[in-house]
Short mmCIF file of C-alpha atoms in Angstrom, two decimals:
data_model
loop_
_atom_site.label_atom_id
_atom_site.label_comp_id
_atom_site.label_asym_id
_atom_site.label_seq_id
_atom_site.Cartn_x
_atom_site.Cartn_y
_atom_site.Cartn_z
CA UNK A 1 12.09 -17.01 -14.51
CA UNK A 2 11.27 -15.43 -17.95
CA UNK A 3 12.58 -11.79 -18.60
CA UNK A 4 9.83 -9.24 -18.98
CA UNK A 5 9.51 -7.63 -22.23
CA UNK A 6 10.12 -3.83 -22.10
CA UNK A 7 12.04 -3.92 -18.86
CA UNK A 8 15.32 -5.54 -19.83
CA UNK A 9 15.74 -7.15 -16.44
CA UNK A 10 14.16 -9.90 -14.43
CA UNK A 11 12.65 -7.82 -11.66
CA UNK A 12 12.21 -4.26 -11.20
CA UNK A 13 11.98 -4.61 -7.48
CA UNK A 14 15.09 -6.73 -7.36
CA UNK A 15 17.01 -4.43 -9.61
CA UNK A 16 16.28 -1.40 -7.34
CA UNK A 17 16.89 -3.22 -4.18
CA UNK A 18 20.43 -4.59 -5.15
CA UNK A 19 21.66 -1.98 -7.71
CA UNK A 20 24.34 0.24 -6.35
CA UNK A 21 23.68 3.71 -7.49
CA UNK A 22 25.96 6.47 -6.53
CA UNK A 23 26.20 10.23 -7.17
CA UNK A 24 23.64 13.05 -6.26
CA UNK A 25 20.55 11.87 -4.58
CA UNK A 26 18.27 13.74 -6.99
CA UNK A 27 19.93 12.05 -9.98
CA UNK A 28 19.62 8.66 -8.31
CA UNK A 29 15.83 9.07 -7.67
CA UNK A 30 15.29 10.40 -11.29
CA UNK A 31 17.16 7.36 -12.64
CA UNK A 32 14.92 5.07 -10.70
CA UNK A 33 11.75 6.94 -11.81
CA UNK A 34 12.63 6.77 -15.46
CA UNK A 35 13.71 2.98 -15.16
CA UNK A 36 10.31 2.24 -13.79
CA UNK A 37 8.41 4.31 -16.33
CA UNK A 38 10.11 2.67 -19.18
CA UNK A 39 8.77 -0.75 -18.06
CA UNK A 40 5.81 -1.98 -20.13
CA UNK A 41 5.18 -4.67 -17.47
CA UNK A 42 6.55 -4.71 -13.91
CA UNK A 43 7.58 -7.84 -11.94
CA UNK A 44 4.73 -10.19 -11.06
CA UNK A 45 4.93 -12.85 -8.48
CA UNK A 46 2.22 -15.08 -6.78
CA UNK A 47 2.82 -15.10 -2.99
CA UNK A 48 0.93 -18.12 -1.70
CA UNK A 49 0.16 -18.45 1.98
CA UNK A 50 -3.49 -17.78 2.87
CA UNK A 51 -6.39 -20.13 2.70
CA UNK A 52 -8.94 -17.63 1.82
CA UNK A 53 -9.55 -14.07 0.46
CA UNK A 54 -6.86 -11.41 1.49
CA UNK A 55 -8.75 -8.32 2.75
CA UNK A 56 -5.66 -6.24 3.99
CA UNK A 57 -2.04 -5.74 3.30
CA UNK A 58 0.48 -3.10 4.55
CA UNK A 59 4.18 -2.61 3.86
CA UNK A 60 6.51 -1.79 6.63
CA UNK A 61 7.80 1.85 6.89
CA UNK A 62 11.09 3.00 5.52
CA UNK A 63 11.31 1.00 2.33
CA UNK A 64 8.82 -1.90 2.57
CA UNK A 65 11.28 -4.54 3.61
CA UNK A 66 8.29 -6.44 5.34
CA UNK A 67 4.69 -7.09 4.26
CA UNK A 68 1.90 -7.94 6.64
CA UNK A 69 -1.38 -9.56 5.19
CA UNK A 70 -4.60 -10.73 6.75
CA UNK A 71 -8.05 -12.16 5.53
CA UNK A 72 -10.75 -14.49 5.74
CA UNK A 73 -8.57 -17.36 7.19
CA UNK A 74 -8.27 -15.15 10.37
CA UNK A 75 -4.36 -15.36 10.27
CA UNK A 76 -1.83 -12.51 10.12
CA UNK A 77 1.07 -13.42 8.06
CA UNK A 78 4.44 -11.48 7.91
CA UNK A 79 6.49 -11.71 4.70
CA UNK A 80 10.08 -10.77 4.03
CA UNK A 81 9.63 -9.22 0.65
CA UNK A 82 13.04 -9.85 -0.95
CA UNK A 83 13.02 -13.44 0.22
CA UNK A 84 9.29 -14.01 -0.68
CA UNK A 85 9.86 -12.57 -4.31
CA UNK A 86 12.66 -15.10 -4.99
CA UNK A 87 10.99 -18.04 -3.14
CA UNK A 88 13.53 -18.36 -0.52
CA UNK A 89 11.25 -18.30 2.53
CA UNK A 90 7.60 -18.77 3.53
CA UNK A 91 5.46 -16.19 5.55
CA UNK A 92 5.68 -16.22 9.32
CA UNK A 93 2.31 -16.46 11.16
CA UNK A 94 1.83 -14.27 14.10
CA UNK A 95 0.55 -16.09 17.06
CA UNK A 96 -2.41 -13.87 17.80
CA UNK A 97 -5.36 -15.22 15.69
CA UNK A 98 -8.80 -13.65 15.03
CA UNK A 99 -12.06 -15.20 15.50
CA UNK A 100 -13.36 -13.95 12.15
CA UNK A 101 -12.30 -12.17 8.97
CA UNK A 102 -9.54 -9.68 9.22
CA UNK A 103 -10.29 -6.23 7.57
CA UNK A 104 -7.45 -3.93 8.32
CA UNK A 105 -3.61 -3.84 9.50
CA UNK A 106 -1.16 -1.29 10.50
CA UNK A 107 2.60 -1.07 11.46
CA UNK A 108 3.87 1.28 14.06
CA UNK A 109 6.62 3.64 13.04
CA UNK A 110 9.54 1.31 14.26
CA UNK A 111 8.01 -1.79 12.41
CA UNK A 112 8.13 -3.83 15.63
CA UNK A 113 4.54 -3.92 16.28
CA UNK A 114 1.53 -4.79 14.05
CA UNK A 115 -2.10 -3.81 14.74
CA UNK A 116 -4.84 -5.96 13.16
CA UNK A 117 -8.61 -5.64 13.26
CA UNK A 118 -11.72 -7.21 11.91
CA UNK A 119 -15.02 -8.72 12.02
CA UNK A 120 -14.59 -10.25 15.46
CA UNK A 121 -14.95 -6.89 17.08
CA UNK A 122 -11.38 -6.49 18.23
CA UNK A 123 -7.97 -5.13 17.52
CA UNK A 124 -4.85 -7.31 18.42
CA UNK A 125 -1.54 -5.72 18.95
CA UNK A 126 1.26 -8.01 17.81
CA UNK A 127 4.94 -8.04 18.61
CA UNK A 128 6.73 -8.64 15.39
CA UNK A 129 10.06 -10.02 16.63
CA UNK A 130 8.54 -12.47 19.27
CA UNK A 131 5.35 -13.13 17.26
CA UNK A 132 3.45 -12.75 20.47
CA UNK A 133 0.11 -10.96 21.32
CA UNK A 134 0.86 -7.75 23.40
CA UNK A 135 -2.74 -6.61 23.94
CA UNK A 136 -6.43 -6.88 22.68
CA UNK A 137 -8.76 -3.94 22.39
CA UNK A 138 -12.36 -4.80 22.32
CA UNK A 139 -14.91 -3.03 20.22
CA UNK A 140 -18.80 -3.49 20.05
CA UNK A 141 -18.84 -4.04 16.18
CA UNK A 142 -16.56 -5.04 13.28
CA UNK A 143 -13.43 -2.84 12.97
CA UNK A 144 -12.84 -1.77 9.30
CA UNK A 145 -9.83 0.51 9.41
CA UNK A 146 -6.81 1.35 11.63
CA UNK A 147 -4.29 4.28 11.73
CA UNK A 148 -1.27 4.72 14.08
CA UNK A 149 -0.35 8.30 15.06
CA UNK A 150 2.68 9.34 13.20
CA UNK A 151 4.26 11.08 16.33
CA UNK A 152 3.23 8.50 19.04
CA UNK A 153 3.28 4.82 18.58
CA UNK A 154 1.19 4.25 21.52
CA UNK A 155 -1.78 6.04 20.03
CA UNK A 156 -3.96 4.61 17.28
CA UNK A 157 -7.52 5.27 15.74
CA UNK A 158 -10.02 2.78 14.65
CA UNK A 159 -13.19 3.06 12.68
CA UNK A 160 -16.13 0.61 13.14
CA UNK A 161 -19.25 -0.64 11.84
CA UNK A 162 -21.07 0.78 14.96
CA UNK A 163 -20.58 4.27 13.45
CA UNK A 164 -17.63 5.42 15.88
CA UNK A 165 -14.11 6.58 15.42
CA UNK A 166 -12.17 5.82 18.54
CA UNK A 167 -8.69 6.80 19.59
CA UNK A 168 -6.81 4.30 21.94
CA UNK A 169 -3.73 4.70 23.90
CA UNK A 170 -1.85 1.31 24.43
CA UNK A 171 -0.42 2.49 27.71
CA UNK A 172 -3.82 2.70 29.36
CA UNK A 173 -5.48 -0.17 31.27
CA UNK A 174 -7.58 -2.42 29.02
CA UNK A 175 -10.66 -1.26 30.95
CA UNK A 176 -10.09 2.42 30.13
CA UNK A 177 -12.62 3.87 27.69
CA UNK A 178 -11.05 5.26 24.52
CA UNK A 179 -11.56 8.71 23.20
CA UNK A 180 -14.58 9.04 20.92
CA UNK A 181 -13.80 11.36 18.01
CA UNK A 182 -16.88 10.83 16.01
CA UNK A 183 -20.23 8.90 16.37
CA UNK A 184 -22.60 8.49 13.37
CA UNK A 185 -25.72 6.17 12.77
CA UNK A 186 -23.81 4.83 9.77
CA UNK A 187 -20.52 2.76 9.54
CA UNK A 188 -17.03 4.40 9.21
CA UNK A 189 -15.10 2.41 6.74
CA UNK A 190 -11.79 4.27 6.82
CA UNK A 191 -9.62 6.44 9.09
CA UNK A 192 -6.20 7.96 8.76
CA UNK A 193 -3.94 10.26 10.70
CA UNK A 194 -2.57 13.19 8.68
CA UNK A 195 1.26 12.30 8.42
CA UNK A 196 2.30 15.95 9.07
CA UNK A 197 -0.52 17.42 11.23
CA UNK A 198 -1.51 14.44 13.47
CA UNK A 199 -4.19 16.54 15.07
CA UNK A 200 -6.12 16.14 11.81
CA UNK A 201 -7.92 12.77 10.89
CA UNK A 202 -9.75 11.93 7.71
CA UNK A 203 -12.66 9.52 7.58
CA UNK A 204 -14.78 7.75 5.03
CA UNK A 205 -18.24 6.92 6.12
CA UNK A 206 -20.88 4.63 4.44
CA UNK A 207 -23.50 7.48 4.22
CA UNK A 208 -21.79 10.84 5.26
CA UNK A 209 -18.97 10.63 2.75
CA UNK A 210 -15.46 11.79 3.31
CA UNK A 211 -14.82 14.14 6.29
CA UNK A 212 -11.82 15.96 8.07
CA UNK A 213 -11.72 16.12 11.91
CA UNK A 214 -9.58 17.66 14.58
CA UNK A 215 -8.94 15.67 17.54
CA UNK A 216 -9.19 18.78 19.84
CA UNK A 217 -12.89 19.28 18.47
CA UNK A 218 -14.54 15.89 18.70
CA UNK A 219 -18.20 14.95 17.54
CA UNK A 220 -18.19 17.47 14.72
CA UNK A 221 -16.22 17.49 11.59
CA UNK A 222 -14.07 20.34 10.39
CA UNK A 223 -14.88 19.70 6.72
CA UNK A 224 -17.16 17.61 4.54
CA UNK A 225 -15.86 16.84 1.12
CA UNK A 226 -17.71 16.54 -2.08
CA UNK A 227 -19.45 19.91 -2.49
CA UNK A 228 -23.21 19.44 -3.26
CA UNK A 229 -22.56 15.72 -3.24
CA UNK A 230 -20.97 15.43 0.11
CA UNK A 231 -23.48 12.86 1.34
CA UNK A 232 -22.36 9.90 -0.46
CA UNK A 233 -21.11 6.53 0.40
CA UNK A 234 -17.29 6.50 0.87
CA UNK A 235 -15.16 3.27 1.37
CA UNK A 236 -11.63 4.48 1.69
CA UNK A 237 -9.69 7.78 2.27
CA UNK A 238 -5.86 8.33 2.21
CA UNK A 239 -3.44 11.30 2.73
CA UNK A 240 -0.56 11.73 0.58
CA UNK A 241 2.93 11.79 2.18
CA UNK A 242 2.86 15.58 2.77
CA UNK A 243 -0.61 15.64 4.11
CA UNK A 244 -1.79 18.18 1.71
CA UNK A 245 -4.14 15.98 -0.45
CA UNK A 246 -6.85 13.28 0.19
CA UNK A 247 -7.57 10.34 -2.21
CA UNK A 248 -11.00 8.90 -1.59
CA UNK A 249 -12.83 5.91 -2.98
CA UNK A 250 -16.77 6.22 -3.22
CA UNK A 251 -19.32 3.58 -4.01
CA UNK A 252 -20.51 3.63 -7.63
CA UNK A 253 -18.54 6.74 -8.40
CA UNK A 254 -14.76 7.34 -9.72
CA UNK A 255 -11.98 7.68 -7.28
CA UNK A 256 -11.48 11.43 -6.52
CA UNK A 257 -8.64 13.74 -5.29
CA UNK A 258 -9.18 16.62 -2.83
CA UNK A 259 -6.78 19.32 -1.67
CA UNK A 260 -6.83 19.41 2.05
CA UNK A 261 -8.83 22.45 2.65
CA UNK A 262 -11.06 22.45 -0.34
CA UNK A 263 -14.59 20.73 -0.29
CA UNK A 264 -14.54 20.46 -4.04
CA UNK A 265 -12.66 17.81 -5.80
CA UNK A 266 -9.58 18.81 -7.80
CA UNK A 267 -9.62 15.64 -9.93
CA UNK A 268 -11.77 12.58 -10.76
CA UNK A 269 -10.04 9.33 -12.01
CA UNK A 270 -12.86 8.25 -14.42
CA UNK A 271 -12.27 5.29 -16.74
CA UNK A 272 -14.80 3.51 -18.96
CA UNK A 273 -13.83 0.12 -17.85
CA UNK A 274 -13.99 0.91 -13.99
CA UNK A 275 -17.16 0.47 -11.98
CA UNK A 276 -17.04 0.47 -8.12
CA UNK A 277 -20.13 -1.32 -7.18
CA UNK A 278 -20.56 -3.04 -3.68
CA UNK A 279 -17.51 -4.74 -2.21
CA UNK A 280 -15.29 -2.82 0.23
CA UNK A 281 -12.17 -1.74 -1.47
CA UNK A 282 -9.30 0.61 -0.52
CA UNK A 283 -7.10 3.15 -2.25
CA UNK A 284 -3.59 4.80 -1.86
CA UNK A 285 -0.98 6.89 -3.48
CA UNK A 286 2.33 5.24 -4.81
CA UNK A 287 5.66 6.41 -5.89
CA UNK A 288 8.39 8.08 -4.07
CA UNK A 289 6.63 11.55 -4.54
CA UNK A 290 3.09 10.05 -4.69
CA UNK A 291 3.19 10.57 -8.46
CA UNK A 292 1.34 7.22 -9.06
CA UNK A 293 -2.21 6.81 -8.34
CA UNK A 294 -4.93 6.02 -7.52
CA UNK A 295 -4.08 2.30 -6.74
CA UNK A 296 -7.30 0.47 -6.03
CA UNK A 297 -7.12 -2.73 -3.91
CA UNK A 298 -9.81 -5.43 -3.65
CA UNK A 299 -9.69 -8.78 -1.71
CA UNK A 300 -7.67 -11.50 -3.59
CA UNK A 301 -6.44 -15.16 -2.78
CA UNK A 302 -2.89 -15.02 -1.71
#
């Protein structure tokens, strides 16, 4: 493995995971941030396991020890990151397999369960330790996005091509109708619980744009983002870790940042070399204080 120029180490990820740093926590965090910011090229590793395009990836909570991935080969793969980076293991295939393309994934807060949804109009709940399927939640159209409640691992939200945002409780019998938060004629591509105020949910709709919802007041959004351009196609929306900002990805427009209670964007991430055309993509914050962003994800081979 060649040493990466500008970093002075083989792997930034490996360095930060193995290096024993002592002293005040703030000094430790500042050292790690400076170490990463000084790298001209971060560690890169091809993780081969899928047979087709990868449409969704999610890191586990509290450090990202695990990665789950899914795509056009209909399989959900679980990776141990440190071992995968150093080629010491192959991913584990969870037993629950979809009938068509996988579009979205989510860990619960304990990292013991994984939710997967996709083009086969269902969400599968997987047991990570036993690799077994725990439950299946049927929809009437493709499932594009999932979000688990930050305060209750039994509750999750799904957004679908049928124009609905549904909230499910895994403790209810399979025949129980889910709670319908929103219903539009156009598809919802993204949904996310606010990590600090779980009664609030953000959505991205293919025609209605980015919206903020209160689960206590279904069927009517609290806020439409975008000002005079609120009716625009949106593909992805994500809260920052404190729930005070929203990062949104819009079709044929630059990614945009909103303050939680402001309709007008606070910043647009425009670049001459960036053009967001047709394929579905997603976005997220990065960094220990959300200082890196936006990160844009498009489907790739893995």
